[in-house]
Coordinates of C-alpha atoms and ligand atoms in Angstrom, one line a residue:
X1 CA 26.1 -42.2 -57.4
X2 CA 25.3 -43.1 -53.8
X3 CA 24.2 -40.3 -51.6
X4 CA 26.9 -38.9 -49.4
X5 CA 26.1 -37.1 -46.2
X6 CA 26.8 -33.4 -46.3
X7 CA 29.2 -33.5 -43.4
X8 CA 31.3 -36.1 -45.3
X9 CA 31.0 -34.3 -48.7
X10 CA 31.9 -31.0 -47.2
X11 CA 34.6 -32.2 -44.8
X12 CA 37.5 -29.7 -45.0
X13 CA 40.3 -31.2 -47.2
X14 CA 43.0 -28.6 -46.6
X15 CA 43.9 -26.0 -44.0
X16 CA 42.2 -23.2 -45.9
X17 CA 38.7 -24.5 -45.6
X18 CA 39.0 -25.5 -41.9
X19 CA 36.3 -23.3 -40.5
X20 CA 36.7 -21.3 -37.3
X21 CA 40.1 -22.8 -36.2
X22 CA 42.5 -20.3 -37.8
X23 CA 44.8 -20.4 -34.8
X24 CA 45.3 -24.1 -35.3
X25 CA 45.7 -24.1 -39.1
X26 CA 48.1 -21.1 -39.0
X27 CA 50.4 -22.8 -36.5
X28 CA 50.4 -26.1 -38.3
X29 CA 51.1 -24.5 -41.6
X30 CA 54.1 -22.6 -40.2
X31 CA 55.4 -25.8 -38.6
X32 CA 55.2 -27.7 -41.9
X33 CA 56.8 -24.8 -43.8
X34 CA 59.7 -24.7 -41.4
X35 CA 60.0 -28.5 -41.2
X36 CA 59.5 -28.6 -37.4
X37 CA 57.2 -31.7 -37.2
X38 CA 56.4 -32.9 -33.7
X39 CA 56.2 -36.5 -32.8
X40 CA 52.9 -36.1 -31.0
X41 CA 50.0 -33.7 -31.3
X42 CA 47.0 -33.5 -29.0
X43 CA 43.9 -31.9 -30.4
X44 CA 41.3 -31.0 -27.8
X45 CA 37.9 -29.4 -28.1
X46 CA 34.1 -30.0 -28.4
X47 CA 32.7 -32.5 -30.8
X48 CA 32.3 -31.6 -34.4
X49 CA 34.9 -28.8 -34.3
X50 CA 37.2 -30.3 -36.9
X51 CA 39.8 -32.3 -34.8
X52 CA 39.7 -35.5 -36.8
X53 CA 39.5 -33.6 -40.1
X54 CA 42.5 -31.6 -39.2
X55 CA 44.4 -34.8 -38.2
X56 CA 43.6 -36.2 -41.7
X57 CA 44.7 -32.9 -43.4
X58 CA 47.9 -33.0 -41.4
X59 CA 48.5 -36.7 -42.4
X60 CA 48.0 -35.8 -46.1
X61 CA 50.2 -32.7 -45.8
X62 CA 53.0 -34.9 -44.5
X63 CA 52.6 -37.8 -46.8
X64 CA 51.3 -36.2 -50.0
X65 CA 53.4 -37.2 -53.0
X66 CA 53.9 -33.5 -53.7
X67 CA 54.8 -32.8 -50.1
X68 CA 55.5 -32.3 -47.4
X69 CA 53.2 -29.4 -48.2
X70 CA 50.9 -26.9 -46.5
X71 CA 48.3 -27.7 -49.2
X72 CA 47.9 -31.4 -49.8
X73 CA 46.8 -32.1 -53.4
X74 CA 44.0 -34.5 -52.4
X75 CA 44.5 -36.2 -55.8
X76 CA 47.7 -38.3 -55.6
X77 CA 47.6 -42.0 -54.6
X78 CA 48.8 -41.2 -51.1
X79 CA 46.1 -38.5 -50.5
X80 CA 43.4 -40.8 -51.9
X81 CA 44.5 -43.7 -49.7
X82 CA 44.4 -41.6 -46.6
X83 CA 40.9 -40.3 -47.5
X84 CA 39.6 -43.8 -48.1
X85 CA 41.3 -45.2 -45.0
X86 CA 43.4 -47.8 -46.9
X87 CA 46.8 -46.2 -46.4
X88 CA 49.4 -48.6 -45.1
X89 CA 51.1 -45.7 -43.3
X90 CA 48.2 -43.9 -41.7
X91 CA 46.3 -45.7 -39.0
X92 CA 43.1 -44.5 -37.4
X93 CA 42.3 -45.9 -34.0
X94 CA 39.0 -45.2 -32.3
X95 CA 39.8 -45.6 -28.6
X96 CA 36.1 -45.3 -27.7
X97 CA 35.2 -48.6 -29.4
X98 CA 37.0 -51.1 -27.1
X99 CA 39.5 -49.2 -25.0
X100 CA 42.1 -49.6 -27.7
X101 CA 44.1 -52.4 -26.0
X102 CA 44.5 -54.6 -29.1
X103 CA 45.2 -51.7 -31.4
X104 CA 47.8 -50.2 -29.1
X105 CA 49.5 -53.6 -28.7
X106 CA 49.6 -53.9 -32.5
X107 CA 50.9 -50.3 -32.7
X108 CA 53.8 -51.2 -30.4
X109 CA 54.7 -54.0 -32.7
X110 CA 54.5 -52.1 -36.0
X111 CA 55.7 -48.7 -34.9
X112 CA 59.3 -49.6 -35.3
X113 CA 59.0 -50.5 -39.0
X114 CA 59.7 -47.8 -41.6
X115 CA 56.7 -46.4 -43.5
X116 CA 55.6 -48.4 -46.5
X117 CA 55.3 -45.7 -49.1
X118 CA 55.0 -42.4 -47.3
X119 CA 57.4 -40.3 -45.4
X120 CA 55.8 -40.8 -42.0
X121 CA 53.9 -43.5 -40.1
X122 CA 51.0 -41.6 -38.7
X123 CA 48.7 -42.8 -35.9
X124 CA 45.5 -40.9 -35.4
X125 CA 44.0 -41.9 -32.1
X126 CA 40.4 -40.6 -31.7
X127 CA 38.8 -40.1 -28.3
X128 CA 42.2 -40.8 -26.7
X129 CA 40.8 -40.2 -23.2
X130 CA 38.8 -43.5 -23.6
X131 CA 41.9 -45.7 -23.8
X132 CA 42.1 -48.3 -21.1
X133 CA 44.8 -48.0 -18.4
X134 CA 46.9 -50.7 -20.1
X135 CA 46.6 -49.1 -23.5
X136 CA 47.5 -45.7 -22.0
X137 CA 50.6 -47.3 -20.4
X138 CA 51.6 -49.0 -23.6
X139 CA 51.1 -45.8 -25.5
X140 CA 53.2 -43.9 -23.0
X141 CA 56.1 -46.2 -23.5
X142 CA 56.0 -45.6 -27.2
X143 CA 55.8 -41.9 -26.8
X144 CA 58.8 -41.8 -24.5
X145 CA 61.1 -42.9 -27.3
X146 CA 59.2 -42.5 -30.6
X147 CA 61.0 -43.7 -33.7
X148 CA 62.1 -40.9 -36.1
X149 CA 59.5 -41.5 -38.7
X150 CA 56.4 -41.7 -36.4
X151 CA 53.8 -39.0 -35.7
X152 CA 51.0 -39.4 -33.3
X153 CA 47.9 -37.3 -33.6
X154 CA 45.5 -37.7 -30.7
X155 CA 42.1 -36.1 -30.4
X156 CA 39.9 -35.8 -27.4
X157 CA 36.8 -34.0 -26.2
X158 CA 37.8 -34.6 -22.6
X159 CA 41.3 -33.5 -22.2
X160 CA 41.2 -33.7 -18.4
X161 CA 41.0 -37.5 -18.7
X162 CA 44.2 -37.7 -20.6
X163 CA 47.1 -38.6 -18.3
X164 CA 49.4 -35.6 -17.6
X165 CA 52.4 -37.8 -18.6
X166 CA 50.9 -38.1 -22.0
X167 CA 49.9 -34.5 -22.3
X168 CA 53.4 -33.3 -21.5
X169 CA 54.8 -35.2 -24.4
X170 CA 52.4 -33.6 -26.9
X171 CA 52.0 -30.3 -28.7
X172 CA 48.6 -29.3 -27.7
X173 CA 46.0 -27.5 -29.9
X174 CA 42.7 -26.3 -28.5
X175 CA 39.9 -26.3 -31.0
X176 CA 37.3 -23.7 -30.3
X177 CA 33.5 -23.9 -30.6
X178 CA 32.8 -22.5 -34.0
X179 CA 30.9 -19.2 -33.9
X180 CA 27.3 -19.0 -35.2
X181 CA 28.5 -16.6 -37.9
X182 CA 31.2 -19.0 -39.1
X183 CA 28.8 -21.9 -39.2
X184 CA 26.2 -19.7 -40.9
X185 CA 28.8 -18.7 -43.6
X186 CA 29.7 -22.3 -44.2
X187 CA 26.1 -23.5 -44.5
X188 CA 25.5 -20.7 -46.9
X189 CA 28.3 -22.0 -49.1
X190 CA 27.0 -25.5 -48.9
X191 CA 23.4 -24.6 -49.9
X192 CA 24.5 -22.3 -52.7
X193 CA 25.7 -25.5 -54.4
X194 CA 22.3 -27.1 -54.1
X195 CA 19.0 -26.8 -56.0
X196 CA 17.0 -25.6 -53.0
X197 CA 15.7 -22.3 -51.7
X198 CA 16.8 -21.7 -48.1
X199 CA 16.0 -18.7 -45.9
X200 CA 18.9 -17.1 -44.1
X201 CA 16.9 -17.2 -40.9
X202 CA 16.5 -20.9 -41.2
X203 CA 20.3 -21.4 -41.7
X204 CA 20.9 -19.1 -38.7
X205 CA 18.6 -21.2 -36.6
X206 CA 20.5 -24.4 -37.6
X207 CA 23.8 -22.6 -36.8
X208 CA 22.6 -21.8 -33.3
X209 CA 21.2 -25.3 -32.7
X210 CA 24.6 -26.9 -33.7
X211 CA 26.1 -25.2 -30.6
X212 CA 29.5 -24.7 -32.1
X213 CA 29.9 -27.9 -34.0
X214 CA 30.2 -27.9 -37.7
X215 CA 29.5 -31.6 -38.2
X216 CA 26.2 -31.2 -36.2
X217 CA 25.3 -28.2 -38.3
X218 CA 25.7 -30.1 -41.5
X219 CA 23.9 -33.1 -40.2
X220 CA 20.9 -31.0 -39.1
X221 CA 20.9 -29.3 -42.5
X222 CA 21.0 -32.7 -44.2
X223 CA 17.9 -33.8 -42.2
X224 CA 16.0 -30.6 -42.8
X225 CA 16.7 -30.7 -46.5
X226 CA 15.7 -34.4 -46.7
X227 CA 12.4 -33.6 -45.2
X228 CA 11.6 -30.5 -47.2
X229 CA 11.0 -30.1 -50.9
X230 CA 12.0 -27.1 -52.8
X231 CA 12.4 -24.7 -50.0
X232 CA 13.6 -24.6 -46.5
X233 CA 11.8 -22.0 -44.3
X234 CA 12.3 -20.9 -40.7
X235 CA 8.9 -22.5 -39.8
X236 CA 10.0 -25.8 -41.2
X237 CA 13.3 -25.8 -39.4
X238 CA 11.6 -24.8 -36.2
X239 CA 9.1 -27.7 -36.6
X240 CA 11.8 -30.2 -37.5
X241 CA 14.0 -29.2 -34.6
X242 CA 11.1 -29.3 -32.2
X243 CA 11.6 -25.7 -31.1
X244 CA 8.9 -24.0 -29.1
X245 CA 8.8 -21.0 -31.3
X246 CA 9.5 -17.3 -30.9
X247 CA 5.9 -16.3 -30.3
X248 CA 5.4 -18.7 -27.4
X249 CA 8.7 -17.7 -25.9
X250 CA 7.9 -14.0 -26.1
X251 CA 4.5 -14.5 -24.5
X252 CA 6.0 -16.6 -21.7
X253 CA 8.7 -14.0 -21.0
X254 CA 6.1 -11.3 -20.9
X255 CA 3.9 -13.3 -18.5
X256 CA 7.0 -14.0 -16.3
X257 CA 7.7 -10.3 -16.4
X258 CA 4.3 -9.3 -15.2
X259 CA 4.3 -12.2 -12.7
X260 CA 1.1 -13.6 -14.2
X261 CA 1.3 -17.1 -12.7
X262 CA -2.1 -18.2 -14.2
X263 CA -1.0 -17.3 -17.7
X264 CA 2.3 -19.0 -17.2
X265 CA 0.7 -22.3 -16.2
X266 CA -1.8 -22.1 -19.1
X267 CA 1.1 -21.6 -21.5
X268 CA 3.0 -24.6 -20.1
X269 CA -0.1 -26.7 -20.5
X270 CA -0.4 -25.5 -24.1
X271 CA 3.2 -26.3 -25.1
X272 CA 3.2 -29.7 -23.4
X273 CA 0.0 -30.6 -25.1
X274 CA 1.6 -29.8 -28.4
X275 CA 4.1 -32.5 -27.7
X276 CA 7.2 -30.4 -26.9
X277 CA 9.9 -31.9 -24.7
X278 CA 10.4 -30.4 -21.2
X279 CA 14.2 -30.2 -21.8
X280 CA 13.6 -28.4 -25.0
X281 CA 11.3 -25.9 -23.4
X282 CA 13.8 -25.2 -20.6
X283 CA 16.7 -25.2 -22.9
X284 CA 15.2 -22.6 -25.1
X285 CA 14.1 -20.5 -22.2
X286 CA 17.6 -20.6 -20.8
X287 CA 19.1 -19.6 -24.2
X288 CA 16.5 -16.8 -24.4
X289 CA 17.4 -15.4 -21.0
X290 CA 21.0 -15.7 -21.8
X291 CA 20.3 -13.5 -24.8
X292 CA 18.7 -10.9 -22.5
X293 CA 21.6 -11.1 -20.1
X294 CA 24.1 -10.5 -22.9
X295 CA 22.0 -7.7 -24.3
X296 CA 21.9 -6.0 -20.9
X297 CA 25.6 -6.4 -20.4
X298 CA 26.9 -5.7 -23.9
X299 CA 24.0 -4.2 -25.9
X300 CA 24.2 -6.9 -28.6
X301 CA 22.4 -10.2 -29.0
X302 CA 23.3 -11.4 -32.4
X303 CA 23.8 -15.2 -32.8
X304 CA 22.8 -16.0 -29.3
X305 CA 19.2 -16.9 -29.8
X306 CA 17.4 -19.2 -32.2
X307 CA 15.2 -16.4 -33.4
X308 CA 16.4 -13.2 -34.9
X309 CA 15.3 -10.6 -32.4
X310 CA 14.6 -7.0 -33.2
X311 CA 16.4 -4.5 -31.0
X312 CA 13.0 -3.2 -30.0
X313 CA 11.6 -6.4 -28.7
X314 CA 14.8 -7.5 -26.9
X315 CA 15.1 -4.1 -25.3
X316 CA 11.6 -4.2 -24.1
X317 CA 12.1 -7.7 -22.6
X318 CA 15.4 -6.9 -21.1
X319 CA 14.0 -3.8 -19.4
X320 CA 11.6 -5.9 -17.5
X321 CA 14.3 -7.6 -15.4
X322 CA 17.4 -6.5 -13.5
X323 CA 20.7 -8.2 -14.4
X324 CA 20.6 -9.9 -11.0
X325 CA 17.2 -11.3 -11.7
X326 CA 18.2 -12.6 -15.1
X327 CA 21.2 -14.4 -13.6
X328 CA 19.0 -15.8 -10.9
X329 CA 16.4 -16.9 -13.4
X330 CA 19.0 -18.6 -15.6
X331 CA 20.3 -20.5 -12.6
X332 CA 16.8 -21.6 -11.6
X333 CA 16.1 -22.8 -15.2
X334 CA 19.3 -24.9 -15.1
X335 CA 18.2 -26.4 -11.8
X336 CA 14.9 -27.3 -13.3
X337 CA 16.5 -28.8 -16.3
X338 CA 18.5 -31.1 -14.0
X339 CA 15.4 -31.9 -11.9
X340 CA 13.5 -32.8 -15.1
X341 CA 16.1 -35.5 -15.9
X342 CA 15.4 -37.5 -12.7
X343 CA 11.9 -36.5 -11.7
X344 CA 9.0 -38.9 -12.2
X345 CA 6.9 -35.8 -12.6
X346 CA 9.0 -33.5 -14.9
X347 CA 6.1 -31.3 -15.5
X348 CA 5.9 -30.3 -11.9
X349 CA 9.6 -29.3 -11.9
X350 CA 9.0 -27.0 -14.9
X351 CA 5.9 -25.4 -13.4
X352 CA 7.5 -25.0 -10.0
X353 CA 10.5 -23.3 -11.5
X354 CA 8.4 -20.9 -13.6
X355 CA 6.2 -20.0 -10.6
X356 CA 9.3 -19.3 -8.6
X357 CA 10.4 -17.0 -11.3
X358 CA 7.1 -15.2 -11.0
X359 CA 7.9 -14.8 -7.3
X360 CA 11.5 -13.8 -7.9
X361 CA 11.5 -10.7 -5.7
X362 CA 10.6 -12.6 -2.5
X363 CA 12.8 -15.6 -3.2
X364 CA 15.8 -13.6 -4.3
X365 CA 15.6 -11.4 -1.2
X366 CA 15.3 -14.5 0.9
X367 CA 18.4 -16.2 -0.5
X368 CA 20.3 -13.0 -0.5
X369 CA 19.6 -12.3 3.2
X370 CA 20.3 -16.0 4.1
X371 CA 23.7 -15.6 2.4
X372 CA 24.5 -12.4 4.2
X373 CA 23.4 -13.1 7.8
X374 CA 22.4 -16.6 8.5
X375 CA 22.2 -15.9 12.2
X376 CA 20.0 -12.8 12.1
X377 CA 17.0 -13.9 10.1
X378 CA 14.9 -11.0 9.0
X379 CA 11.2 -11.0 9.5
X380 CA 9.7 -13.5 7.0
X381 CA 6.2 -12.5 6.2
X382 CA 5.3 -15.7 4.5
X383 CA 6.3 -17.9 7.3
X384 CA 4.7 -15.8 10.0
X385 CA 1.5 -15.7 8.0
X386 CA 1.6 -19.5 7.8
X387 CA 2.2 -19.8 11.6
X388 CA -0.5 -17.3 12.3
X389 CA -2.9 -19.2 10.1
X390 CA -2.2 -22.4 11.9
X391 CA -2.7 -20.7 15.2
X392 CA -5.9 -19.2 14.1
X393 CA -7.0 -22.6 12.9
X394 CA -6.3 -24.1 16.3
X395 CA -8.1 -21.3 18.0
X396 CA -11.0 -21.7 15.7
X397 CA -11.2 -25.4 16.6
X398 CA -11.1 -24.7 20.4
X399 CA -13.6 -21.9 20.1
X400 CA -16.0 -23.6 17.8
X401 CA -15.9 -26.5 20.2
X402 CA -16.8 -24.3 23.2
X403 CA -19.2 -22.2 21.2
X404 CA -21.1 -25.2 20.0
X405 CA -22.0 -25.9 23.6
X406 CA -23.0 -22.4 24.5
X407 CA -24.9 -21.8 21.3
X408 CA -26.2 -24.9 19.6
X409 CA -26.2 -24.8 15.8
X410 CA -29.1 -23.0 14.3
X411 CA -30.0 -21.2 17.6
X412 CA -30.8 -17.6 17.4
X413 CA -28.5 -17.1 20.3
X414 CA -25.5 -17.7 18.1
X415 CA -25.5 -14.2 17.0
X416 CA -25.3 -12.8 20.5
X417 CA -22.2 -14.8 21.4
X418 CA -19.9 -12.5 19.6
X419 CA -20.5 -9.3 21.3
X420 CA -20.7 -11.0 24.7
X421 CA -16.9 -11.2 25.0
X422 CA -16.0 -7.8 23.8
X423 CA -16.4 -5.1 26.3
X424 CA -14.1 -2.6 24.7
X425 CA -13.1 1.0 24.9
X426 CA -12.7 2.4 21.5
X427 CA -9.9 4.7 20.6
X428 CA -10.8 7.5 18.2
X429 CA -11.1 6.0 14.7
X430 CA -8.7 7.3 12.1
X431 CA -11.2 7.3 9.3
X432 CA -14.4 9.2 9.5
X433 CA -16.9 6.4 10.1
X434 CA -20.3 6.4 11.7
X435 CA -21.7 3.8 13.9
X436 CA -25.3 3.5 12.9
X437 CA -27.9 1.0 13.9
X438 CA -28.0 -0.2 10.3
X439 CA -24.2 -0.7 10.4
X440 CA -24.3 -2.8 13.6
X441 CA -27.0 -4.9 12.1
X442 CA -25.1 -5.4 8.9
X443 CA -22.1 -6.5 10.9
X444 CA -24.2 -9.0 12.8
X445 CA -25.5 -10.3 9.5
X446 CA -21.9 -10.5 8.2
X447 CA -21.0 -12.7 11.2
X448 CA -24.1 -14.9 10.5
X449 CA -23.0 -15.2 6.9
X450 CA -19.5 -16.2 7.8
X451 CA -20.9 -18.8 10.2
X452 CA -23.4 -20.1 7.7
X453 CA -20.7 -20.4 5.0
X454 CA -18.5 -22.4 7.4
X455 CA -15.7 -19.9 7.8
X456 CA -14.8 -21.1 11.2
X457 CA -11.3 -19.6 11.2
X458 CA -12.5 -16.2 10.2
X459 CA -15.2 -16.4 12.9
X460 CA -12.6 -17.3 15.5
X461 CA -10.8 -14.1 14.7
X462 CA -13.8 -11.8 14.4
X463 CA -15.5 -12.9 17.6
X464 CA -13.4 -10.6 19.6
X465 CA -13.8 -7.6 17.3
X466 CA -16.3 -4.8 17.5
X467 CA -18.0 -3.0 14.7
X468 CA -16.8 0.6 14.8
X469 CA -18.7 2.2 11.9
X470 CA -18.6 2.6 8.2
X471 CA -18.4 5.3 5.5
X472 CA -18.8 5.3 1.8
X473 CA -15.6 3.4 1.2
X474 CA -14.7 1.5 4.3
X475 CA -16.1 -0.4 7.3
X476 CA -14.1 -0.4 10.5
X477 CA -13.5 -3.2 13.0
X478 CA -12.0 -2.7 16.4
X479 CA -9.6 -5.6 17.0
X480 CA -7.8 -6.7 20.1
X481 CA -4.1 -6.0 20.3
X482 CA -1.8 -8.6 18.8
X483 CA -1.9 -11.2 16.2
X484 CA -5.6 -11.0 15.4
X485 CA -5.3 -7.6 13.5
X486 CA -2.5 -9.0 11.3
X487 CA -4.5 -12.1 10.5
X488 CA -7.6 -10.1 9.6
X489 CA -5.7 -7.7 7.5
X490 CA -3.5 -10.2 5.7
X491 CA -5.3 -13.5 5.5
X492 CA -9.0 -13.1 6.1
X493 CA -9.6 -9.6 4.7
X494 CA -11.0 -11.0 1.5
X495 CA -13.4 -13.4 3.3
X496 CA -14.7 -10.6 5.5
X497 CA -15.0 -8.1 2.7
X498 CA -16.9 -10.6 0.6
X499 CA -19.2 -11.5 3.4
X500 CA -19.9 -7.9 4.2
X501 CA -20.5 -7.2 0.5
X502 CA -22.9 -10.2 0.3
X503 CA -25.1 -9.0 3.1
X504 CA -24.9 -5.2 2.4
X505 CA -24.6 -5.2 -1.4
X506 CA -21.8 -2.6 -0.9
X507 CA -18.3 -2.8 -2.1
X508 CA -16.4 -1.6 1.0
X509 CA -12.9 -2.3 2.2
X510 CA -12.1 -3.4 5.7
X511 CA -10.1 -1.2 8.1
X512 CA -8.8 -2.7 11.3
X513 CA -8.3 -0.5 14.3
X514 CA -6.6 -1.9 17.5
X515 CA -8.5 -1.2 20.6
X516 CA -7.7 -1.8 24.3
X517 CA -9.8 -4.6 25.9
X518 CA -11.4 -4.0 29.2
X519 CA -11.0 -7.1 31.2
X520 CA -14.2 -8.7 32.5
X521 CA -14.5 -9.1 36.2
X522 CA -14.0 -12.9 36.1
X523 CA -11.1 -14.6 37.8
X524 CA -8.1 -14.6 35.5
X525 CA -5.7 -17.4 34.9
X526 CA -3.6 -17.9 38.0
X527 CA -6.0 -16.2 40.2
X528 CA -8.2 -19.2 40.9
X529 CA -8.5 -19.7 44.7
X530 CA -7.5 -22.9 46.3
X531 CA -11.0 -23.8 47.5
X532 CA -12.3 -23.6 43.9
X533 CA -12.1 -27.0 42.3
X534 CA -10.0 -27.0 39.1
X535 CA -12.1 -26.8 35.9
X536 CA -13.4 -30.0 34.5
X537 CA -14.4 -31.0 31.0
X538 CA -17.9 -29.9 31.8
X539 CA -16.8 -26.4 32.7
X540 CA -15.6 -26.0 29.1
X541 CA -18.6 -28.0 27.7
X542 CA -16.1 -30.5 26.3
X543 CA -18.1 -33.6 27.5
X544 CA -21.0 -32.4 25.5
X545 CA -19.1 -32.0 22.2
X546 CA -20.1 -33.9 19.1
X547 CA -17.8 -36.6 17.9
X548 CA -16.2 -34.6 15.2
X549 CA -15.7 -31.5 17.3
X550 CA -14.2 -33.7 20.0
X551 CA -11.8 -35.2 17.5
X552 CA -10.7 -31.8 16.3
X553 CA -10.2 -30.7 19.9
X554 CA -8.1 -33.8 20.6
X555 CA -5.9 -32.8 17.7
X556 CA -5.5 -29.3 19.1
X557 CA -4.7 -30.8 22.5
X558 CA -2.0 -32.8 20.8
X559 CA -0.4 -29.6 19.5
X560 CA -1.0 -27.2 22.4
X561 CA -1.3 -29.4 25.4
X562 CA -4.4 -29.5 27.7
X563 CA -3.9 -26.2 29.6
X564 CA -7.4 -25.0 28.9
X565 CA -8.3 -21.4 29.3
X566 CA -11.5 -19.6 28.7
X567 CA -11.7 -17.9 25.3
X568 CA -11.8 -14.5 27.1
X569 CA -8.3 -15.3 28.4
X570 CA -6.7 -16.1 25.1
X571 CA -5.7 -12.6 24.2
Ligands
ZN601 ZN1 48.6 -35.6 -52.5

């Protein structure tokens, strides 16, 4: 006997074995019992939920030789003809195939004739929303005045595309997505009939993957069984479905939880190398977080995830996120899944989303405050730091240009240029630190080290600082008031600490202390007397700049204009 696909073999043949649609079968059974048969039915719902099967059962129930009955016999000639599609009274029209124009025209011709050997002439129109406009109009005319012996059963996955004028003439039945438990139960019945050992976990995984559709569930089971020998295990199903696997998912969630961006990127690399699809990865991640969301809200997670989760592990993972964070993460995963569809670089979309999830605290606050008060932006550290870094970079360019004139590279005088500009009065230091000769020397060496290693921007900031001592744990820098202190503390701290460590062999942390600057007795900006000629390029040493320094200076001029001031005046 030829092989018959499981979904055909196990197609429900009466209302009792229609899975997960009790509300539909109960109503239809009552209607048949009481003889209240409508002229038009509209079955709506997701694919694979039993709409077409129910239409056939209803057709058989009405035309069975032993009927009308709530339990068609499936054996009489009428039932068998309906099953084989050769009935002269039951017509199946697939509107999706060609818009249904010809079929509907034929239908209008034949509908007026009495049934050949059944009680009713039954038209099953699948995917009715796909009918062309002409076909729709033709159908509507027939529906307005249907002959006594005619029953229309229309099925659709997209009911919003069915004209309201048609919907209003139908009895509507909404087919639900079938629950994981119902699908699982049905699959269990199906495999109990077969000579194969199947793990419950494997069946549950298939039930989740089918996403509410029984036909899909049976098709997946069919494939899995065809590719396995005597047993079907969860590993095999995971492999055949291309799932990323519980272990990987758990590790990723834990890396996201601890905001370990490096680990997250490594894991993405790993899974992509193993040939997994980006959509699959994001899809599973979304399902997993949905599980966490439901667990947090309702305390249960059964049948949500592909993988059976122990309460312990789900509890631990759920505890690592707030409900708001989980909702935000799910939204971000969905965005990424959309981006992946269109992006020429889908990998970047996945990585960016996961890195953003690592930084969820900052990003969520940002979007929340933007929602609340678009006019009153709160202080945004990230942006300020960026602007400060740009400013420091420009200052560095200007200063390194000027400094390279005053102190040619490699000159011993370079070291002395830093203290020259900082005549400062130190406030009392908060930490107990001693200024020693050794300390001052270490700081000079640190500056040399920074210069030698090309840290121009750091140099630009430290030039106006004074060394104010050190103790066992810290070294203290006196900084001018303003932006410099923030730059040193937030952006260049690591550079300076490393340089200090490299020259001293000590592992000390930097403390910045704002000090008031004593102005030097040079004319300030705006105090230049009229008989003093305005400064020329030579006054700033610009004419002597090397080509590359000149170029950098030009760029700075582009940004800031050419209102040159002496470095001393910059603060
Ligand atoms: Zn029958």
